[in-house]
Short mmCIF file of C-alpha atoms and ligand atoms in Angstrom, two decimals:
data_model
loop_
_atom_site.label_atom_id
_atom_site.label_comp_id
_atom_site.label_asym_id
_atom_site.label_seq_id
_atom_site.Cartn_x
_atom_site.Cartn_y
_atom_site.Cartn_z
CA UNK K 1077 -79.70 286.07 -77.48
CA UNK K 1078 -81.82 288.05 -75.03
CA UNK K 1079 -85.28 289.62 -76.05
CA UNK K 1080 -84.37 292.71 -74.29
CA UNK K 1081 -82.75 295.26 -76.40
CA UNK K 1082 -79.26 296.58 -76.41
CA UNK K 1083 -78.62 300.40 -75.41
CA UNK K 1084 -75.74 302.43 -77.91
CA UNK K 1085 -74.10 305.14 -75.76
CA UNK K 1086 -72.67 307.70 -77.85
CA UNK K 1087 -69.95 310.00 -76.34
CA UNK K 1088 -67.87 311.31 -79.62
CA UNK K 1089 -65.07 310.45 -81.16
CA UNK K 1090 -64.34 310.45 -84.74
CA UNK K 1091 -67.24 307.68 -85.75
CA UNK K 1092 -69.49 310.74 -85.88
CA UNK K 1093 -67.20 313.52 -86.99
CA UNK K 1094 -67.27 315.97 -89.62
CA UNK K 1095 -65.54 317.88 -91.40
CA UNK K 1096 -65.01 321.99 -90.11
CA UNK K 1097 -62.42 324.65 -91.79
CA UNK K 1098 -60.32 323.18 -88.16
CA UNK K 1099 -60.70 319.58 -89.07
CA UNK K 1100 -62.92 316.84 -87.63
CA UNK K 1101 -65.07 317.74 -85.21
CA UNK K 1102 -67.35 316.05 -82.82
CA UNK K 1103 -70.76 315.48 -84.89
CA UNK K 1104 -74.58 314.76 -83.80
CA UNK K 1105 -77.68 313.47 -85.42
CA UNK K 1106 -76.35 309.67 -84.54
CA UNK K 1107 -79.33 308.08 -84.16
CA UNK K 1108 -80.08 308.87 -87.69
CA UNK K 1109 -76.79 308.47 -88.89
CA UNK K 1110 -76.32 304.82 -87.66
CA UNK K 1111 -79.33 303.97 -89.07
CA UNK K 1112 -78.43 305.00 -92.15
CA UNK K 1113 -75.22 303.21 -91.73
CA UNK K 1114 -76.86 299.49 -90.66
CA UNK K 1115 -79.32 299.94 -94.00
CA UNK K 1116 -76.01 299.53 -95.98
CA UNK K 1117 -75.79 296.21 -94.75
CA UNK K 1118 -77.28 293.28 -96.40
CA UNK K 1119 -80.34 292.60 -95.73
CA UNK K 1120 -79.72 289.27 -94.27
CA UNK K 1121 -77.28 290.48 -91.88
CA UNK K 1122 -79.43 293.55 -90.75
CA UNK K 1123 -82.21 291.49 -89.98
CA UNK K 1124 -79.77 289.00 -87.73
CA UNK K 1125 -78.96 292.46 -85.79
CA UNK K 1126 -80.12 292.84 -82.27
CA UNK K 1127 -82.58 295.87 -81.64
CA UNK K 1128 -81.08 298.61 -79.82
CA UNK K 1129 -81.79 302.37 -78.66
CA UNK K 1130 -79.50 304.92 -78.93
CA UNK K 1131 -78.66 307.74 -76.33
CA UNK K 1132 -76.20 310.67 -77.19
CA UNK K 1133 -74.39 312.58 -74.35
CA UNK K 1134 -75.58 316.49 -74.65
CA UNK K 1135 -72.08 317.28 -75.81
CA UNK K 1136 -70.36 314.92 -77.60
CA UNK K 1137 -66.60 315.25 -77.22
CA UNK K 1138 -63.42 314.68 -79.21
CA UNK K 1139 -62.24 311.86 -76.59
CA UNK K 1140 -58.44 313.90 -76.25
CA UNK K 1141 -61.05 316.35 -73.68
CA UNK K 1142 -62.05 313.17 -71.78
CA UNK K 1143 -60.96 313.75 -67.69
CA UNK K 1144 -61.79 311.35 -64.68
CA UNK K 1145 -64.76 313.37 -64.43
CA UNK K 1146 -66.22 312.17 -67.78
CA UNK K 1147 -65.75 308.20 -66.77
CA UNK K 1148 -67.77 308.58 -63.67
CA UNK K 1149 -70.48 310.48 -65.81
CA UNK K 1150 -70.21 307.55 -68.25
CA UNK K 1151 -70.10 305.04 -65.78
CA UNK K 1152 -73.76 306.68 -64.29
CA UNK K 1153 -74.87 306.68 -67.09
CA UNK K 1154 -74.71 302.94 -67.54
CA UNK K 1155 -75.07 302.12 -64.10
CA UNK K 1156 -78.64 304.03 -64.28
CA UNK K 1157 -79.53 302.61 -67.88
CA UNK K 1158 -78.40 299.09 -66.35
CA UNK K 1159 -81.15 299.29 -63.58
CA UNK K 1160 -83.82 301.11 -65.58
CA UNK K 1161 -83.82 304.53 -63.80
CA UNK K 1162 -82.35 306.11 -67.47
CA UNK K 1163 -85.55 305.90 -69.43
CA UNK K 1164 -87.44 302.97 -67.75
CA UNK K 1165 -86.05 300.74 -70.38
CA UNK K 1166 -84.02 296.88 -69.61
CA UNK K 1167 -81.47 296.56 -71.43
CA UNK K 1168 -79.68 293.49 -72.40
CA UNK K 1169 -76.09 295.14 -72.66
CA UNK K 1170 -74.44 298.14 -73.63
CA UNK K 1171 -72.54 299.58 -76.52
CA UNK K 1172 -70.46 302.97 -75.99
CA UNK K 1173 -69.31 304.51 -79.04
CA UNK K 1174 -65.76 306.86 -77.81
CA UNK K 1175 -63.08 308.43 -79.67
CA UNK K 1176 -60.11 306.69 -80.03
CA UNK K 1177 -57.45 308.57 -78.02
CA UNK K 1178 -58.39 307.65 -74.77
CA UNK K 1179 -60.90 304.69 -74.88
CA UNK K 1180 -58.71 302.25 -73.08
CA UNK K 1181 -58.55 305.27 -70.44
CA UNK K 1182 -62.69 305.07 -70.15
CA UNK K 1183 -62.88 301.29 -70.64
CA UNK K 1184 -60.31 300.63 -68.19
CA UNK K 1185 -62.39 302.78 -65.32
CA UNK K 1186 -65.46 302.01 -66.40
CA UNK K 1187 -64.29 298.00 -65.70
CA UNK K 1188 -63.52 299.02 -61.65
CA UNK K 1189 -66.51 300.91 -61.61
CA UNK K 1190 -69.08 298.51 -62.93
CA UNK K 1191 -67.37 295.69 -60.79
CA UNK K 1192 -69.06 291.88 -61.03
CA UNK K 1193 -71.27 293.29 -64.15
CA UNK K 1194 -73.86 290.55 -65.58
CA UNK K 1195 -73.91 291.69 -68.93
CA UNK K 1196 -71.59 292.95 -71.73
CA UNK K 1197 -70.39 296.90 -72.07
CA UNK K 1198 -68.90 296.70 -75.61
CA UNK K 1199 -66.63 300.03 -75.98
CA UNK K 1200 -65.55 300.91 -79.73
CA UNK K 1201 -64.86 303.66 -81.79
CA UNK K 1202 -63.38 304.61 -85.62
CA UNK K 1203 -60.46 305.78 -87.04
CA UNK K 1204 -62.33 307.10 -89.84
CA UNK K 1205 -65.64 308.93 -89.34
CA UNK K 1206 -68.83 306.84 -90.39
CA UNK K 1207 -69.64 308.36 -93.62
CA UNK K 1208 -65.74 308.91 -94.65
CA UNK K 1209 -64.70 306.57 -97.74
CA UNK K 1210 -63.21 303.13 -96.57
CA UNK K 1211 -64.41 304.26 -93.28
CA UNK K 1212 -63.78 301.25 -90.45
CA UNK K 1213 -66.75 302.66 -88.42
CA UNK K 1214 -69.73 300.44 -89.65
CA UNK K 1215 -67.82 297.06 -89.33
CA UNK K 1216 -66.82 298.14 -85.86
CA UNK K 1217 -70.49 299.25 -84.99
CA UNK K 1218 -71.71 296.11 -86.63
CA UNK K 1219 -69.41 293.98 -84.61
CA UNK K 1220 -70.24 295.79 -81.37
CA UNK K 1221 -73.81 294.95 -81.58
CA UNK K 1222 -73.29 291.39 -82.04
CA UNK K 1223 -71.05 290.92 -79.74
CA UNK K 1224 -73.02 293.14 -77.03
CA UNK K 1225 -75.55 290.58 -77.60
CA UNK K 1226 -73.68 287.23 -76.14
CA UNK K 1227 -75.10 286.79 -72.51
CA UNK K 1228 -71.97 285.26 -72.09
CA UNK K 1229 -69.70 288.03 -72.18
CA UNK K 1230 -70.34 289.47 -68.70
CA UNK K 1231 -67.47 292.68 -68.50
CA UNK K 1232 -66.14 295.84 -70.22
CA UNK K 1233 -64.72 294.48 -73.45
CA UNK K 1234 -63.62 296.58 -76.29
CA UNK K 1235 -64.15 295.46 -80.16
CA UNK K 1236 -62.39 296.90 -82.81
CA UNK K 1237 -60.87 295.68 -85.97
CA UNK K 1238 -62.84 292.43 -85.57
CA UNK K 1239 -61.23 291.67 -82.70
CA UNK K 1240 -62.48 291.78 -78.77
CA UNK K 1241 -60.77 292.38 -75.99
CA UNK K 1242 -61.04 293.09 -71.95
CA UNK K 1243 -61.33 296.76 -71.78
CA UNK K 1244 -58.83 297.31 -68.75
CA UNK K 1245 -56.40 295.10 -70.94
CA UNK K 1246 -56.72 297.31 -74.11
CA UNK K 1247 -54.22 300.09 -75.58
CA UNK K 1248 -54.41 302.12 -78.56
CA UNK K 1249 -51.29 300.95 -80.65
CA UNK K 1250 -51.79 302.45 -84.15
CA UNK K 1251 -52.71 306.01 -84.93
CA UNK K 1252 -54.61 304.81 -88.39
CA UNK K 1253 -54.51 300.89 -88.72
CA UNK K 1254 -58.24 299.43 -88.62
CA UNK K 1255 -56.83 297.30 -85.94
CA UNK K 1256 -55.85 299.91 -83.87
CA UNK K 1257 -56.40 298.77 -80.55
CA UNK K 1258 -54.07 295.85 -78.42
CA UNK K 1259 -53.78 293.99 -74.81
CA UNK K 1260 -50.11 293.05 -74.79
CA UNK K 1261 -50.40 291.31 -71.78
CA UNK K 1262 -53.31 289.21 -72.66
CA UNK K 1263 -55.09 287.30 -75.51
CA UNK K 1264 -58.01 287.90 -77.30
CA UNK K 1265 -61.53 287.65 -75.90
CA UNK K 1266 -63.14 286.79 -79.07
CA UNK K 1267 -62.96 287.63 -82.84
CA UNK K 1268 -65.32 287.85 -85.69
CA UNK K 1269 -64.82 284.82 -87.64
CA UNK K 1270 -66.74 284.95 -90.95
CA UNK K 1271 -69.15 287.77 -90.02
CA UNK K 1272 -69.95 285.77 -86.57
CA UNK K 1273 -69.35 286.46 -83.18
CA UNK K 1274 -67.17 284.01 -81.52
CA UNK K 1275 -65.90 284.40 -77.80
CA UNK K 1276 -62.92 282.15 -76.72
CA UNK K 1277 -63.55 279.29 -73.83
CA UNK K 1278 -62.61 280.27 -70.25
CA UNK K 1279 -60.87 283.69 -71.08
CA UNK K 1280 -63.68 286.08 -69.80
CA UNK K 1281 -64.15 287.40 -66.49
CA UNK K 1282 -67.11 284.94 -66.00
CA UNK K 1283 -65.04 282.36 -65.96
CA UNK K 1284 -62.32 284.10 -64.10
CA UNK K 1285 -63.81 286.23 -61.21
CA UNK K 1286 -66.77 287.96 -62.21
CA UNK K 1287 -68.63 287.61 -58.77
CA UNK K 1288 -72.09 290.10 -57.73
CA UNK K 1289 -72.85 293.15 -59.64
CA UNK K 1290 -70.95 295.24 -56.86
CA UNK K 1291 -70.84 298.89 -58.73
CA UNK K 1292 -68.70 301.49 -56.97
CA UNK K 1293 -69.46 304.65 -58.53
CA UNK K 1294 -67.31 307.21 -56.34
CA UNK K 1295 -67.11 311.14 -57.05
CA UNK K 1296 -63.66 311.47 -59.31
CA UNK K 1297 -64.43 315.26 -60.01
CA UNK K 1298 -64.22 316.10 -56.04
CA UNK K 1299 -60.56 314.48 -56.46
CA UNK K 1300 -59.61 317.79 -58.05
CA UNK K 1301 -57.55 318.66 -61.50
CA UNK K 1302 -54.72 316.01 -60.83
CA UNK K 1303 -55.19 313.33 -58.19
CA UNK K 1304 -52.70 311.24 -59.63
CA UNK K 1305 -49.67 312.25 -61.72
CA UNK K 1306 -48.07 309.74 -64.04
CA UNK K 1307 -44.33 310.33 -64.40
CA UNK K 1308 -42.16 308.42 -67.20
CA UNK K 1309 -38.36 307.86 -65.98
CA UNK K 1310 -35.66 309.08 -68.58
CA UNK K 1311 -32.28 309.13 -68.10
CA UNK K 1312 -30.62 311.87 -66.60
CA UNK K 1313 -34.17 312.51 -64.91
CA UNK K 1314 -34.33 315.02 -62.01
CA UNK K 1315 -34.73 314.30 -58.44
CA UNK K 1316 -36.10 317.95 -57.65
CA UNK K 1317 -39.02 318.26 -60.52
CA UNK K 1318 -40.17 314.75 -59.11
CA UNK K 1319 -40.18 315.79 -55.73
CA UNK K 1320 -42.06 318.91 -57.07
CA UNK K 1321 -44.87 317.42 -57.93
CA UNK K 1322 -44.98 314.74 -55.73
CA UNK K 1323 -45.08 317.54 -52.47
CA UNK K 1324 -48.29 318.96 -54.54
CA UNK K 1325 -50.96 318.41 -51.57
CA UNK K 1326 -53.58 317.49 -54.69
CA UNK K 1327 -51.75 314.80 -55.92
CA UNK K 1328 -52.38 311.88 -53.71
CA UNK K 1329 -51.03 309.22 -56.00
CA UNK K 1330 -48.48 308.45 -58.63
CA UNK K 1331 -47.95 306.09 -61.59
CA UNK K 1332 -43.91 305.63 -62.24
CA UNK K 1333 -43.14 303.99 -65.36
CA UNK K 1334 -39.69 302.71 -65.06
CA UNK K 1335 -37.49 300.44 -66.90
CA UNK K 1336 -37.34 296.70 -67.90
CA UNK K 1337 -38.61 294.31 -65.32
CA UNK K 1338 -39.13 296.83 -62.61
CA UNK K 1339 -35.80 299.55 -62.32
CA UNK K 1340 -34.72 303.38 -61.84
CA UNK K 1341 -31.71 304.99 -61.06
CA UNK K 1342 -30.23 304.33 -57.93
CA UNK K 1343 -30.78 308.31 -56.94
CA UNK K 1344 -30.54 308.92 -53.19
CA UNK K 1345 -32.49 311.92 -53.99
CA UNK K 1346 -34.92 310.36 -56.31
CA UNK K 1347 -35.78 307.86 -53.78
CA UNK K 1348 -35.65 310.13 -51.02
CA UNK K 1349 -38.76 311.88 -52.97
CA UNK K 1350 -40.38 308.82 -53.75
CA UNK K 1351 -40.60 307.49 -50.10
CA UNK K 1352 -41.17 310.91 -48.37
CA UNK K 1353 -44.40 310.50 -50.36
CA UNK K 1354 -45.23 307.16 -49.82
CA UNK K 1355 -44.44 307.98 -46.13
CA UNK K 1356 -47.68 310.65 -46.65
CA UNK K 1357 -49.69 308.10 -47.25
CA UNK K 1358 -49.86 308.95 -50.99
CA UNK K 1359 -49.99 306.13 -53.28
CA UNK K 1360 -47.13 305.42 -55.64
CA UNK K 1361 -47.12 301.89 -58.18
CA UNK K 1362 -44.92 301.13 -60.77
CA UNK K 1363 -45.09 299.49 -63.64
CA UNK K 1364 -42.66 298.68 -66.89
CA UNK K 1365 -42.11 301.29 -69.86
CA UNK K 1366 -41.78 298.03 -71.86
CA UNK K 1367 -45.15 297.44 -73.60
CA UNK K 1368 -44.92 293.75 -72.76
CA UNK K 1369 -43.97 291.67 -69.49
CA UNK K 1370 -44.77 292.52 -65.69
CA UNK K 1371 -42.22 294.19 -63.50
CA UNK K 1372 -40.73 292.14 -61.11
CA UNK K 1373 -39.61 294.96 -58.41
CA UNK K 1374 -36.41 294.08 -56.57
CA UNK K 1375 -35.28 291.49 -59.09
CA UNK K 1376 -31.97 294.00 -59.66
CA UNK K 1377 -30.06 295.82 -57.05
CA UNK K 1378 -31.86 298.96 -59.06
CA UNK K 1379 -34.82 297.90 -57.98
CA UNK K 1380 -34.72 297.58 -54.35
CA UNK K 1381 -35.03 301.36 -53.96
CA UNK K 1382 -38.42 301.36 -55.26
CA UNK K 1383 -39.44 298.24 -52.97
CA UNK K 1384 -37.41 300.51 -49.81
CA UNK K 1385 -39.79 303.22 -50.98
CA UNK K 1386 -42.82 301.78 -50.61
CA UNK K 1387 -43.60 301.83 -54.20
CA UNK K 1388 -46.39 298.96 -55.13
CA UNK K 1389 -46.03 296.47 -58.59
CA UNK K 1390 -48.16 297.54 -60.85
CA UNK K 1391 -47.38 293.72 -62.24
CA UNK K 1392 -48.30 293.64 -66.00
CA UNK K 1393 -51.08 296.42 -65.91
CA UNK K 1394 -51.07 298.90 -68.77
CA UNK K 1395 -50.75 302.18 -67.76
CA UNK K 1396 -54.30 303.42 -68.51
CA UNK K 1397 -55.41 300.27 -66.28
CA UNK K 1398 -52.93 300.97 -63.30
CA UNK K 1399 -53.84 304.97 -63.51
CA UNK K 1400 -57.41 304.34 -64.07
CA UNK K 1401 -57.40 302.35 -60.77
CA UNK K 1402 -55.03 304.80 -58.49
CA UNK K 1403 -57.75 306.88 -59.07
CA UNK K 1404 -60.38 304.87 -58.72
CA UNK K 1405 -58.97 303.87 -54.91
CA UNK K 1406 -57.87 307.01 -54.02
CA UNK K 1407 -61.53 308.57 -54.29
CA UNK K 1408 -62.98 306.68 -51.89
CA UNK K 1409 -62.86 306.93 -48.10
CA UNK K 1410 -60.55 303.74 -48.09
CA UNK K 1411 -57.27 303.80 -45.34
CA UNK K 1412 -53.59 303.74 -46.82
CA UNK K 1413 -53.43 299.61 -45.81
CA UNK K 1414 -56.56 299.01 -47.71
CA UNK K 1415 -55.84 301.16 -50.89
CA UNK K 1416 -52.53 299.44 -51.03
CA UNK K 1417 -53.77 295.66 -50.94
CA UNK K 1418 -56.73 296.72 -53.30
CA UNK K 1419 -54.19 298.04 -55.43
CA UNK K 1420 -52.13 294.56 -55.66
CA UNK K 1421 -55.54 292.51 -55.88
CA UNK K 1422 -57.01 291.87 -59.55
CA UNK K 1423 -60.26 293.26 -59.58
CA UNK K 1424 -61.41 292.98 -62.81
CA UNK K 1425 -58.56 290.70 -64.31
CA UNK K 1426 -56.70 293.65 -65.09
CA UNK K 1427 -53.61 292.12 -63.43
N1 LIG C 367 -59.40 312.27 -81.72
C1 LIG C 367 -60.36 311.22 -81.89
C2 LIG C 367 -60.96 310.92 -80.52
O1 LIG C 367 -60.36 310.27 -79.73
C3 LIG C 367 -59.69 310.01 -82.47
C4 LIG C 367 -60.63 308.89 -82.90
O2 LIG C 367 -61.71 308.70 -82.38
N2 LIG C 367 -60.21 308.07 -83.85
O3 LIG C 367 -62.02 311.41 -80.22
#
């Protein structure tokens, strides 16, 4: 453990909700309220805690309201906090406390914007807000903190349910279960065995392809409302609403989610729309509607339209990981070529 202290970013979410006449909403006061919370513990295991400050965005937000726009201010946030400018402070590592709904969205960008990070960013969150009955908020918190404080861990990880994993890994896969949260397409960074910390050998980025601190913190809200549009194939799907709003001249790039190992309809029109973009210079990556496997484009005959089109392999990226970093590429002053063979290139182990 490090002497400096942690820093707890708190965004929202349910973990600090409260009840209205609408239902839960977004709550404040956290810094009193976790606490609170932590002097529930026993005392042995509060006093084995690492010390930590807390910082509360001015508006905490139900994370459903979350846009690109809110992970670049979260990501300057920490980026500031991580070389002093927030409040003069060092901090060891980071905690961000987000709603639910879209935390793998925030993780996932936060992970290409705080590229070759020394020290851990430990995203979590509740199903159940931190004074609720049964609620899962203080064992998450409590597991945050102690994992935030491993030197070791050296990325964006989230921890939930006991269980940690890489942030641009992560989905939400439970609307209520305490273990809410899972990375299909790789294992587990670590796990709280009896009330301890414990990070598995050679599975984190430091062991993988860390590299320098090299944060690239580019403007997302001058992208506009919808840089990139993510578009789910179902059958029977229609050639002229894809070409709609692929001819949009804000939407620069597109996430396809298409079937199996990497497949659509063999459409003339469909893949006339897809490569007219591409053609544009807009970029266009597909990955599997399957939750598990990569796509392996051109494998079928259905296929080879997509590869004809220009369309990249998203591999075995999850879709908040592959649209998290279409955007992150397409707001910076990169040319197509580049964008493209960033796009195929892990970055942060996300592929
Ligand atoms: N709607 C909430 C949110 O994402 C869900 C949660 O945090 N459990 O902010």
């Amino acid at each position: 453990m490090n002497d400096a202290p942690l820093l707890i970013l708190y965004t929202g979410g349910t973990f600090g909700m409260r009840e209205s006449e609408r239902g839960l909403v977004p709550g404040g006061d956290i810094e009193r309220r976790i606490h609170a919370a932590l002097a529930t513990l026993a005392p042995e295991r509060r006093a084995s805690l690492p010390e930590f400050g807390v910082h509360a965005t001015p508006r905490p937000i139900d994370s459903s309201a979350a846009t690109p726009a809110d992970w670049q201010t979260l990501a300057g946030t920490l980026a500031a906090a991580y070389d002093g400018s927030l409040d003069g402070c060092h901090y060891a590592g980071f905690i961000v406390i987000h709603g639910t709904d879209t935390l793998a969205w925030s993780a996932a960008s936060l992970a290409y914007q705080l590229q070759g990070i020394d020290r851990p960013v430990v995203v979590t969150g509740s199903q159940r807000p931190l004074e609720a009955e049964g609620s899962d908020a203080l064992d998450n918190l409590e597991s945050a903190l102690r994992f935030a404080a491993l030197p070791q861990l050296q990325e964006v990880a989230v921890a939930f349910g006991g269980a940690l994993r890489r942030g641009v890994r992560t989905r939400k896969w439970d609307t209520r279960a305490a273990d809410g949260f899972a990375s299909p397409n790789y294992p587990l960074l670590g796990e709280v065995v009896d009330g301890h910390p414990v990070l598995y050998p050679g599975r984190g980025l430091d062991a993988q392809q860390r590299g320098l601190p090299r944060f690239e913190l580019p403007d997302y809200a001058a992208l506009g409302a919808a840089p990139v549009v993510r578009l789910v194939l179902w059958p029977g799907i229609s050639a002229a609403l894809v070409a709609r709003w692929l001819e949009d001249d804000t939407v620069q790039g597109a996430l396809l989610e298409v079937w199996g190992s990497g497949n659509c309809p063999e459409d003339p029109a469909l893949l006339e729309a897809l490569a007219g973009a591409s053609g544009e210079g807009k970029l266009l990556a597909a990955i599997s509607q399957c939750p598990q496997g990569p796509v392996s484009i051109g494998a079928y005959a259905a296929g080879q339209g997509l590869r004809d089109a220009g369309v990249l392999s998203g591999a075995d990226m999850t879709p908040e990981a592959a649209l998290t970093k279409l955007v992150h590429l397409t707001a910076q002053p990169l040319d197509v070529a580049e964008r493209r063979r960033r796009f195929v290139t892990p970055l942060v182990g996300e592929r």
